[in-house]
Amino acid sequence: MTVVKSPLPEPARQITFDALQGTLVDLLGLSLIGKQAHWNIVGPRFRSIHLQLDEVVTAARAYADTVAERAAALGLPPDGRPETIASAFTLPSPKDGWVRDEDVVQVIAESLGAAVTRLRERIAATEEADPVTQDLLIGITADLEKQRWMFEAENWPRES
């Protein structure tokens, strides 16, 4: 059943759906791992990183809503069900239990970096298929790159 008719032709519709759905999974997953790290971080930088994680979670949740609504507006049903996220999410995640502050910083920076890499691929894929979606993905990428930079700066210089 199609509730909203898509203005996109079929090939562009599928490319756009894949880009938006993949982004939705990554963003919802980022919000979950951000909260997991937020609850379990320990170490001398606990408070500052604890608060910084909330910024990532808030941004990821807001962008997830925007991405899902973009999909719906195009007649593409977004899927944010827990089982969908659990089966499709593959970004790096913190280990279970207490996690040292420097390890939280490293895994969140890696997760953000992986999400940005995927977003850049989706930006390229949607260039012709749907420039409006491409523009949305560009804005999200810029913010996640900023978040990644801020986390990477937390562990500088890194011990090898």
mmCIF file with all atom_site columns, C-alpha atoms in Angstrom:
data_model
loop_
_atom_site.group_PDB
_atom_site.id
_atom_site.type_symbol
_atom_site.label_atom_id
_atom_site.label_alt_id
_atom_site.label_comp_id
_atom_site.label_asym_id
_atom_site.label_entity_id
_atom_site.label_seq_id
_atom_site.pdbx_PDB_ins_code
_atom_site.Cartn_x
_atom_site.Cartn_y
_atom_site.Cartn_z
_atom_site.occupancy
_atom_site.B_iso_or_equiv
_atom_site.pdbx_formal_charge
_atom_site.auth_seq_id
_atom_site.auth_comp_id
_atom_site.auth_asym_id
_atom_site.auth_atom_id
_atom_site.pdbx_PDB_model_num
ATOM 1   C CA . MET A 1 1   ? 0.000  0.000  0.000   1.00 0.00 ? 1   MET A CA 1
ATOM 2   C CA . THR A 1 2   ? 1.367  3.403  -0.979  1.00 0.00 ? 2   THR A CA 1
ATOM 3   C CA . VAL A 1 3   ? 0.129  6.217  1.215   1.00 0.00 ? 3   VAL A CA 1
ATOM 4   C CA . VAL A 1 4   ? 2.278  8.926  -0.334  1.00 0.00 ? 4   VAL A CA 1
ATOM 5   C CA . LYS A 1 5   ? 3.135  8.831  -4.014  1.00 0.00 ? 5   LYS A CA 1
ATOM 6   C CA . SER A 1 6   ? 6.820  9.393  -4.616  1.00 0.00 ? 6   SER A CA 1
ATOM 7   C CA . PRO A 1 7   ? 7.770  12.223 -6.966  1.00 0.00 ? 7   PRO A CA 1
ATOM 8   C CA . LEU A 1 8   ? 10.921 10.276 -7.883  1.00 0.00 ? 8   LEU A CA 1
ATOM 9   C CA . PRO A 1 9   ? 11.186 7.813  -10.765 1.00 0.00 ? 9   PRO A CA 1
ATOM 10  C CA . GLU A 1 10  ? 11.796 4.211  -9.674  1.00 0.00 ? 10  GLU A CA 1
ATOM 11  C CA . PRO A 1 11  ? 15.593 3.987  -10.040 1.00 0.00 ? 11  PRO A CA 1
ATOM 12  C CA . ALA A 1 12  ? 16.070 7.288  -8.177  1.00 0.00 ? 12  ALA A CA 1
ATOM 13  C CA . ARG A 1 13  ? 13.489 6.228  -5.596  1.00 0.00 ? 13  ARG A CA 1
ATOM 14  C CA . GLN A 1 14  ? 15.432 3.070  -4.711  1.00 0.00 ? 14  GLN A CA 1
ATOM 15  C CA . ILE A 1 15  ? 18.786 4.867  -4.521  1.00 0.00 ? 15  ILE A CA 1
ATOM 16  C CA . THR A 1 16  ? 17.249 7.525  -2.292  1.00 0.00 ? 16  THR A CA 1
ATOM 17  C CA . PHE A 1 17  ? 15.490 4.979  -0.094  1.00 0.00 ? 17  PHE A CA 1
ATOM 18  C CA . ASP A 1 18  ? 18.698 2.992  0.402   1.00 0.00 ? 18  ASP A CA 1
ATOM 19  C CA . ALA A 1 19  ? 20.599 6.163  1.332   1.00 0.00 ? 19  ALA A CA 1
ATOM 20  C CA . LEU A 1 20  ? 17.952 7.377  3.761   1.00 0.00 ? 20  LEU A CA 1
ATOM 21  C CA . GLN A 1 21  ? 17.329 3.979  5.373   1.00 0.00 ? 21  GLN A CA 1
ATOM 22  C CA . GLY A 1 22  ? 21.042 3.314  5.843   1.00 0.00 ? 22  GLY A CA 1
ATOM 23  C CA . THR A 1 23  ? 21.475 6.751  7.353   1.00 0.00 ? 23  THR A CA 1
ATOM 24  C CA . LEU A 1 24  ? 18.510 6.192  9.659   1.00 0.00 ? 24  LEU A CA 1
ATOM 25  C CA . VAL A 1 25  ? 20.029 2.937  10.936  1.00 0.00 ? 25  VAL A CA 1
ATOM 26  C CA . ASP A 1 26  ? 23.410 4.594  11.511  1.00 0.00 ? 26  ASP A CA 1
ATOM 27  C CA . LEU A 1 27  ? 21.907 7.577  13.321  1.00 0.00 ? 27  LEU A CA 1
ATOM 28  C CA . LEU A 1 28  ? 19.638 5.536  15.587  1.00 0.00 ? 28  LEU A CA 1
ATOM 29  C CA . GLY A 1 29  ? 22.548 3.222  16.336  1.00 0.00 ? 29  GLY A CA 1
ATOM 30  C CA . LEU A 1 30  ? 24.806 6.185  17.106  1.00 0.00 ? 30  LEU A CA 1
ATOM 31  C CA . SER A 1 31  ? 22.226 7.498  19.539  1.00 0.00 ? 31  SER A CA 1
ATOM 32  C CA . LEU A 1 32  ? 22.130 4.123  21.293  1.00 0.00 ? 32  LEU A CA 1
ATOM 33  C CA . ILE A 1 33  ? 25.886 3.639  21.553  1.00 0.00 ? 33  ILE A CA 1
ATOM 34  C CA . GLY A 1 34  ? 26.243 7.248  22.636  1.00 0.00 ? 34  GLY A CA 1
ATOM 35  C CA . LYS A 1 35  ? 23.868 6.627  25.528  1.00 0.00 ? 35  LYS A CA 1
ATOM 36  C CA . GLN A 1 36  ? 25.540 3.305  26.373  1.00 0.00 ? 36  GLN A CA 1
ATOM 37  C CA . ALA A 1 37  ? 28.877 5.079  26.627  1.00 0.00 ? 37  ALA A CA 1
ATOM 38  C CA . HIS A 1 38  ? 27.248 7.996  28.506  1.00 0.00 ? 38  HIS A CA 1
ATOM 39  C CA . TRP A 1 39  ? 25.966 5.644  31.219  1.00 0.00 ? 39  TRP A CA 1
ATOM 40  C CA . ASN A 1 40  ? 29.153 3.584  31.557  1.00 0.00 ? 40  ASN A CA 1
ATOM 41  C CA . ILE A 1 41  ? 32.043 6.033  31.160  1.00 0.00 ? 41  ILE A CA 1
ATOM 42  C CA . VAL A 1 42  ? 34.574 6.205  33.986  1.00 0.00 ? 42  VAL A CA 1
ATOM 43  C CA . GLY A 1 43  ? 37.790 8.120  34.410  1.00 0.00 ? 43  GLY A CA 1
ATOM 44  C CA . PRO A 1 44  ? 39.151 11.559 35.141  1.00 0.00 ? 44  PRO A CA 1
ATOM 45  C CA . ARG A 1 45  ? 37.371 13.146 32.171  1.00 0.00 ? 45  ARG A CA 1
ATOM 46  C CA . PHE A 1 46  ? 34.033 11.562 33.044  1.00 0.00 ? 46  PHE A CA 1
ATOM 47  C CA . ARG A 1 47  ? 31.975 14.749 33.314  1.00 0.00 ? 47  ARG A CA 1
ATOM 48  C CA . SER A 1 48  ? 33.137 16.559 30.181  1.00 0.00 ? 48  SER A CA 1
ATOM 49  C CA . ILE A 1 49  ? 32.859 13.489 27.955  1.00 0.00 ? 49  ILE A CA 1
ATOM 50  C CA . HIS A 1 50  ? 29.590 12.451 29.619  1.00 0.00 ? 50  HIS A CA 1
ATOM 51  C CA . LEU A 1 51  ? 28.134 15.812 28.563  1.00 0.00 ? 51  LEU A CA 1
ATOM 52  C CA . GLN A 1 52  ? 29.746 15.680 25.120  1.00 0.00 ? 52  GLN A CA 1
ATOM 53  C CA . LEU A 1 53  ? 28.093 12.300 24.517  1.00 0.00 ? 53  LEU A CA 1
ATOM 54  C CA . ASP A 1 54  ? 24.709 13.886 25.153  1.00 0.00 ? 54  ASP A CA 1
ATOM 55  C CA . GLU A 1 55  ? 25.419 16.347 22.337  1.00 0.00 ? 55  GLU A CA 1
ATOM 56  C CA . VAL A 1 56  ? 26.067 13.464 19.941  1.00 0.00 ? 56  VAL A CA 1
ATOM 57  C CA . VAL A 1 57  ? 22.942 11.627 21.083  1.00 0.00 ? 57  VAL A CA 1
ATOM 58  C CA . THR A 1 58  ? 20.750 14.718 20.738  1.00 0.00 ? 58  THR A CA 1
ATOM 59  C CA . ALA A 1 59  ? 22.082 15.437 17.252  1.00 0.00 ? 59  ALA A CA 1
ATOM 60  C CA . ALA A 1 60  ? 21.753 11.808 16.110  1.00 0.00 ? 60  ALA A CA 1
ATOM 61  C CA . ARG A 1 61  ? 18.156 11.600 17.335  1.00 0.00 ? 61  ARG A CA 1
ATOM 62  C CA . ALA A 1 62  ? 17.178 14.889 15.704  1.00 0.00 ? 62  ALA A CA 1
ATOM 63  C CA . TYR A 1 63  ? 18.812 13.924 12.413  1.00 0.00 ? 63  TYR A CA 1
ATOM 64  C CA . ALA A 1 64  ? 17.196 10.481 12.530  1.00 0.00 ? 64  ALA A CA 1
ATOM 65  C CA . ASP A 1 65  ? 13.797 12.143 12.766  1.00 0.00 ? 65  ASP A CA 1
ATOM 66  C CA . THR A 1 66  ? 14.606 14.468 9.862   1.00 0.00 ? 66  THR A CA 1
ATOM 67  C CA . VAL A 1 67  ? 15.873 11.572 7.725   1.00 0.00 ? 67  VAL A CA 1
ATOM 68  C CA . ALA A 1 68  ? 12.816 9.425  8.486   1.00 0.00 ? 68  ALA A CA 1
ATOM 69  C CA . GLU A 1 69  ? 10.472 12.286 7.684   1.00 0.00 ? 69  GLU A CA 1
ATOM 70  C CA . ARG A 1 70  ? 12.305 12.933 4.401   1.00 0.00 ? 70  ARG A CA 1
ATOM 71  C CA . ALA A 1 71  ? 11.797 9.289  3.459   1.00 0.00 ? 71  ALA A CA 1
ATOM 72  C CA . ALA A 1 72  ? 8.108  9.432  4.388   1.00 0.00 ? 72  ALA A CA 1
ATOM 73  C CA . ALA A 1 73  ? 7.649  12.645 2.389   1.00 0.00 ? 73  ALA A CA 1
ATOM 74  C CA . LEU A 1 74  ? 8.972  10.778 -0.651  1.00 0.00 ? 74  LEU A CA 1
ATOM 75  C CA . GLY A 1 75  ? 6.600  7.849  -0.112  1.00 0.00 ? 75  GLY A CA 1
ATOM 76  C CA . LEU A 1 76  ? 9.405  5.679  1.253   1.00 0.00 ? 76  LEU A CA 1
ATOM 77  C CA . PRO A 1 77  ? 8.437  4.042  4.567   1.00 0.00 ? 77  PRO A CA 1
ATOM 78  C CA . PRO A 1 78  ? 11.301 4.456  7.069   1.00 0.00 ? 78  PRO A CA 1
ATOM 79  C CA . ASP A 1 79  ? 12.078 1.488  9.303   1.00 0.00 ? 79  ASP A CA 1
ATOM 80  C CA . GLY A 1 80  ? 13.396 2.350  12.749  1.00 0.00 ? 80  GLY A CA 1
ATOM 81  C CA . ARG A 1 81  ? 12.128 -0.757 14.532  1.00 0.00 ? 81  ARG A CA 1
ATOM 82  C CA . PRO A 1 82  ? 14.523 -2.167 17.135  1.00 0.00 ? 82  PRO A CA 1
ATOM 83  C CA . GLU A 1 83  ? 14.940 -5.436 15.257  1.00 0.00 ? 83  GLU A CA 1
ATOM 84  C CA . THR A 1 84  ? 15.839 -3.553 12.075  1.00 0.00 ? 84  THR A CA 1
ATOM 85  C CA . ILE A 1 85  ? 18.456 -1.462 13.831  1.00 0.00 ? 85  ILE A CA 1
ATOM 86  C CA . ALA A 1 86  ? 19.843 -4.485 15.696  1.00 0.00 ? 86  ALA A CA 1
ATOM 87  C CA . SER A 1 87  ? 20.204 -6.525 12.509  1.00 0.00 ? 87  SER A CA 1
ATOM 88  C CA . ALA A 1 88  ? 21.597 -3.760 10.285  1.00 0.00 ? 88  ALA A CA 1
ATOM 89  C CA . PHE A 1 89  ? 23.823 -1.660 12.593  1.00 0.00 ? 89  PHE A CA 1
ATOM 90  C CA . THR A 1 90  ? 27.550 -2.304 12.095  1.00 0.00 ? 90  THR A CA 1
ATOM 91  C CA . LEU A 1 91  ? 29.374 0.792  13.379  1.00 0.00 ? 91  LEU A CA 1
ATOM 92  C CA . PRO A 1 92  ? 31.954 0.317  16.162  1.00 0.00 ? 92  PRO A CA 1
ATOM 93  C CA . SER A 1 93  ? 30.399 0.147  19.641  1.00 0.00 ? 93  SER A CA 1
ATOM 94  C CA . PRO A 1 94  ? 31.707 0.370  23.194  1.00 0.00 ? 94  PRO A CA 1
ATOM 95  C CA . LYS A 1 95  ? 32.287 -2.858 25.071  1.00 0.00 ? 95  LYS A CA 1
ATOM 96  C CA . ASP A 1 96  ? 29.834 -3.800 27.788  1.00 0.00 ? 96  ASP A CA 1
ATOM 97  C CA . GLY A 1 97  ? 30.359 -2.692 31.359  1.00 0.00 ? 97  GLY A CA 1
ATOM 98  C CA . TRP A 1 98  ? 32.406 0.259  32.564  1.00 0.00 ? 98  TRP A CA 1
ATOM 99  C CA . VAL A 1 99  ? 34.485 1.922  29.857  1.00 0.00 ? 99  VAL A CA 1
ATOM 100 C CA . ARG A 1 100 ? 37.509 4.153  30.481  1.00 0.00 ? 100 ARG A CA 1
ATOM 101 C CA . ASP A 1 101 ? 37.158 7.708  29.211  1.00 0.00 ? 101 ASP A CA 1
ATOM 102 C CA . GLU A 1 102 ? 39.948 7.379  26.631  1.00 0.00 ? 102 GLU A CA 1
ATOM 103 C CA . ASP A 1 103 ? 38.351 4.187  25.261  1.00 0.00 ? 103 ASP A CA 1
ATOM 104 C CA . VAL A 1 104 ? 34.971 5.914  24.995  1.00 0.00 ? 104 VAL A CA 1
ATOM 105 C CA . VAL A 1 105 ? 36.566 8.772  23.095  1.00 0.00 ? 105 VAL A CA 1
ATOM 106 C CA . GLN A 1 106 ? 38.290 6.352  20.712  1.00 0.00 ? 106 GLN A CA 1
ATOM 107 C CA . VAL A 1 107 ? 35.213 4.237  19.941  1.00 0.00 ? 107 VAL A CA 1
ATOM 108 C CA . ILE A 1 108 ? 32.916 7.229  19.491  1.00 0.00 ? 108 ILE A CA 1
ATOM 109 C CA . ALA A 1 109 ? 35.444 8.901  17.178  1.00 0.00 ? 109 ALA A CA 1
ATOM 110 C CA . GLU A 1 110 ? 35.680 5.647  15.196  1.00 0.00 ? 110 GLU A CA 1
ATOM 111 C CA . SER A 1 111 ? 31.892 5.305  15.028  1.00 0.00 ? 111 SER A CA 1
ATOM 112 C CA . LEU A 1 112 ? 31.463 8.881  13.889  1.00 0.00 ? 112 LEU A CA 1
ATOM 113 C CA . GLY A 1 113 ? 34.233 8.422  11.327  1.00 0.00 ? 113 GLY A CA 1
ATOM 114 C CA . ALA A 1 114 ? 32.611 5.279  9.924   1.00 0.00 ? 114 ALA A CA 1
ATOM 115 C CA . ALA A 1 115 ? 29.217 7.004  9.789   1.00 0.00 ? 115 ALA A CA 1
ATOM 116 C CA . VAL A 1 116 ? 30.761 9.950  7.943   1.00 0.00 ? 116 VAL A CA 1
ATOM 117 C CA . THR A 1 117 ? 32.422 7.613  5.427   1.00 0.00 ? 117 THR A CA 1
ATOM 118 C CA . ARG A 1 118 ? 29.061 5.998  4.700   1.00 0.00 ? 118 ARG A CA 1
ATOM 119 C CA . LEU A 1 119 ? 27.330 9.364  4.483   1.00 0.00 ? 119 LEU A CA 1
ATOM 120 C CA . ARG A 1 120 ? 29.874 10.556 1.930   1.00 0.00 ? 120 ARG A CA 1
ATOM 121 C CA . GLU A 1 121 ? 29.122 7.460  -0.171  1.00 0.00 ? 121 GLU A CA 1
ATOM 122 C CA . ARG A 1 122 ? 25.399 8.220  0.087   1.00 0.00 ? 122 ARG A CA 1
ATOM 123 C CA . ILE A 1 123 ? 26.016 11.850 -0.862  1.00 0.00 ? 123 ILE A CA 1
ATOM 124 C CA . ALA A 1 124 ? 27.691 10.666 -4.066  1.00 0.00 ? 124 ALA A CA 1
ATOM 125 C CA . ALA A 1 125 ? 24.896 8.147  -4.745  1.00 0.00 ? 125 ALA A CA 1
ATOM 126 C CA . THR A 1 126 ? 22.103 10.709 -4.359  1.00 0.00 ? 126 THR A CA 1
ATOM 127 C CA . GLU A 1 127 ? 23.732 13.474 -6.418  1.00 0.00 ? 127 GLU A CA 1
ATOM 128 C CA . GLU A 1 128 ? 21.574 12.782 -9.460  1.00 0.00 ? 128 GLU A CA 1
ATOM 129 C CA . ALA A 1 129 ? 18.883 10.626 -7.864  1.00 0.00 ? 129 ALA A CA 1
ATOM 130 C CA . ASP A 1 130 ? 17.658 13.282 -5.426  1.00 0.00 ? 130 ASP A CA 1
ATOM 131 C CA . PRO A 1 131 ? 19.653 16.489 -4.852  1.00 0.00 ? 131 PRO A CA 1
ATOM 132 C CA . VAL A 1 132 ? 17.337 17.485 -1.995  1.00 0.00 ? 132 VAL A CA 1
ATOM 133 C CA . THR A 1 133 ? 18.201 14.319 -0.069  1.00 0.00 ? 133 THR A CA 1
ATOM 134 C CA . GLN A 1 134 ? 21.845 14.842 -1.007  1.00 0.00 ? 134 GLN A CA 1
ATOM 135 C CA . ASP A 1 135 ? 21.696 18.318 0.543   1.00 0.00 ? 135 ASP A CA 1
ATOM 136 C CA . LEU A 1 136 ? 20.212 16.881 3.739   1.00 0.00 ? 136 LEU A CA 1
ATOM 137 C CA . LEU A 1 137 ? 22.975 14.281 3.928   1.00 0.00 ? 137 LEU A CA 1
ATOM 138 C CA . ILE A 1 138 ? 25.641 16.949 3.349   1.00 0.00 ? 138 ILE A CA 1
ATOM 139 C CA . GLY A 1 139 ? 24.372 18.925 6.341   1.00 0.00 ? 139 GLY A CA 1
ATOM 140 C CA . ILE A 1 140 ? 24.340 15.863 8.577   1.00 0.00 ? 140 ILE A CA 1
ATOM 141 C CA . THR A 1 141 ? 27.848 14.938 7.443   1.00 0.00 ? 141 THR A CA 1
ATOM 142 C CA . ALA A 1 142 ? 29.191 18.375 8.302   1.00 0.00 ? 142 ALA A CA 1
ATOM 143 C CA . ASP A 1 143 ? 27.868 18.151 11.851  1.00 0.00 ? 143 ASP A CA 1
ATOM 144 C CA . LEU A 1 144 ? 29.047 14.574 12.428  1.00 0.00 ? 144 LEU A CA 1
ATOM 145 C CA . GLU A 1 145 ? 32.500 15.515 11.113  1.00 0.00 ? 145 GLU A CA 1
ATOM 146 C CA . LYS A 1 146 ? 32.589 18.327 13.661  1.00 0.00 ? 146 LYS A CA 1
ATOM 147 C CA . GLN A 1 147 ? 31.599 15.901 16.429  1.00 0.00 ? 147 GLN A CA 1
ATOM 148 C CA . ARG A 1 148 ? 34.274 13.421 15.296  1.00 0.00 ? 148 ARG A CA 1
ATOM 149 C CA . TRP A 1 149 ? 36.917 16.176 15.332  1.00 0.00 ? 149 TRP A CA 1
ATOM 150 C CA . MET A 1 150 ? 35.945 17.146 18.877  1.00 0.00 ? 150 MET A CA 1
ATOM 151 C CA . PHE A 1 151 ? 36.263 13.554 20.085  1.00 0.00 ? 151 PHE A CA 1
ATOM 152 C CA . GLU A 1 152 ? 39.554 12.971 18.275  1.00 0.00 ? 152 GLU A CA 1
ATOM 153 C CA . ALA A 1 153 ? 40.989 16.102 19.882  1.00 0.00 ? 153 ALA A CA 1
ATOM 154 C CA . GLU A 1 154 ? 40.180 14.635 23.316  1.00 0.00 ? 154 GLU A CA 1
ATOM 155 C CA . ASN A 1 155 ? 42.821 11.895 22.960  1.00 0.00 ? 155 ASN A CA 1
ATOM 156 C CA . TRP A 1 156 ? 45.619 13.903 21.375  1.00 0.00 ? 156 TRP A CA 1
ATOM 157 C CA . PRO A 1 157 ? 48.441 13.019 21.365  1.00 0.00 ? 157 PRO A CA 1
ATOM 158 C CA . ARG A 1 158 ? 47.586 9.350  21.122  1.00 0.00 ? 158 ARG A CA 1
ATOM 159 C CA . GLU A 1 159 ? 49.965 6.808  22.484  1.00 0.00 ? 159 GLU A CA 1
ATOM 160 C CA . SER A 1 160 ? 50.815 4.241  19.816  1.00 0.00 ? 160 SER A CA 1
#
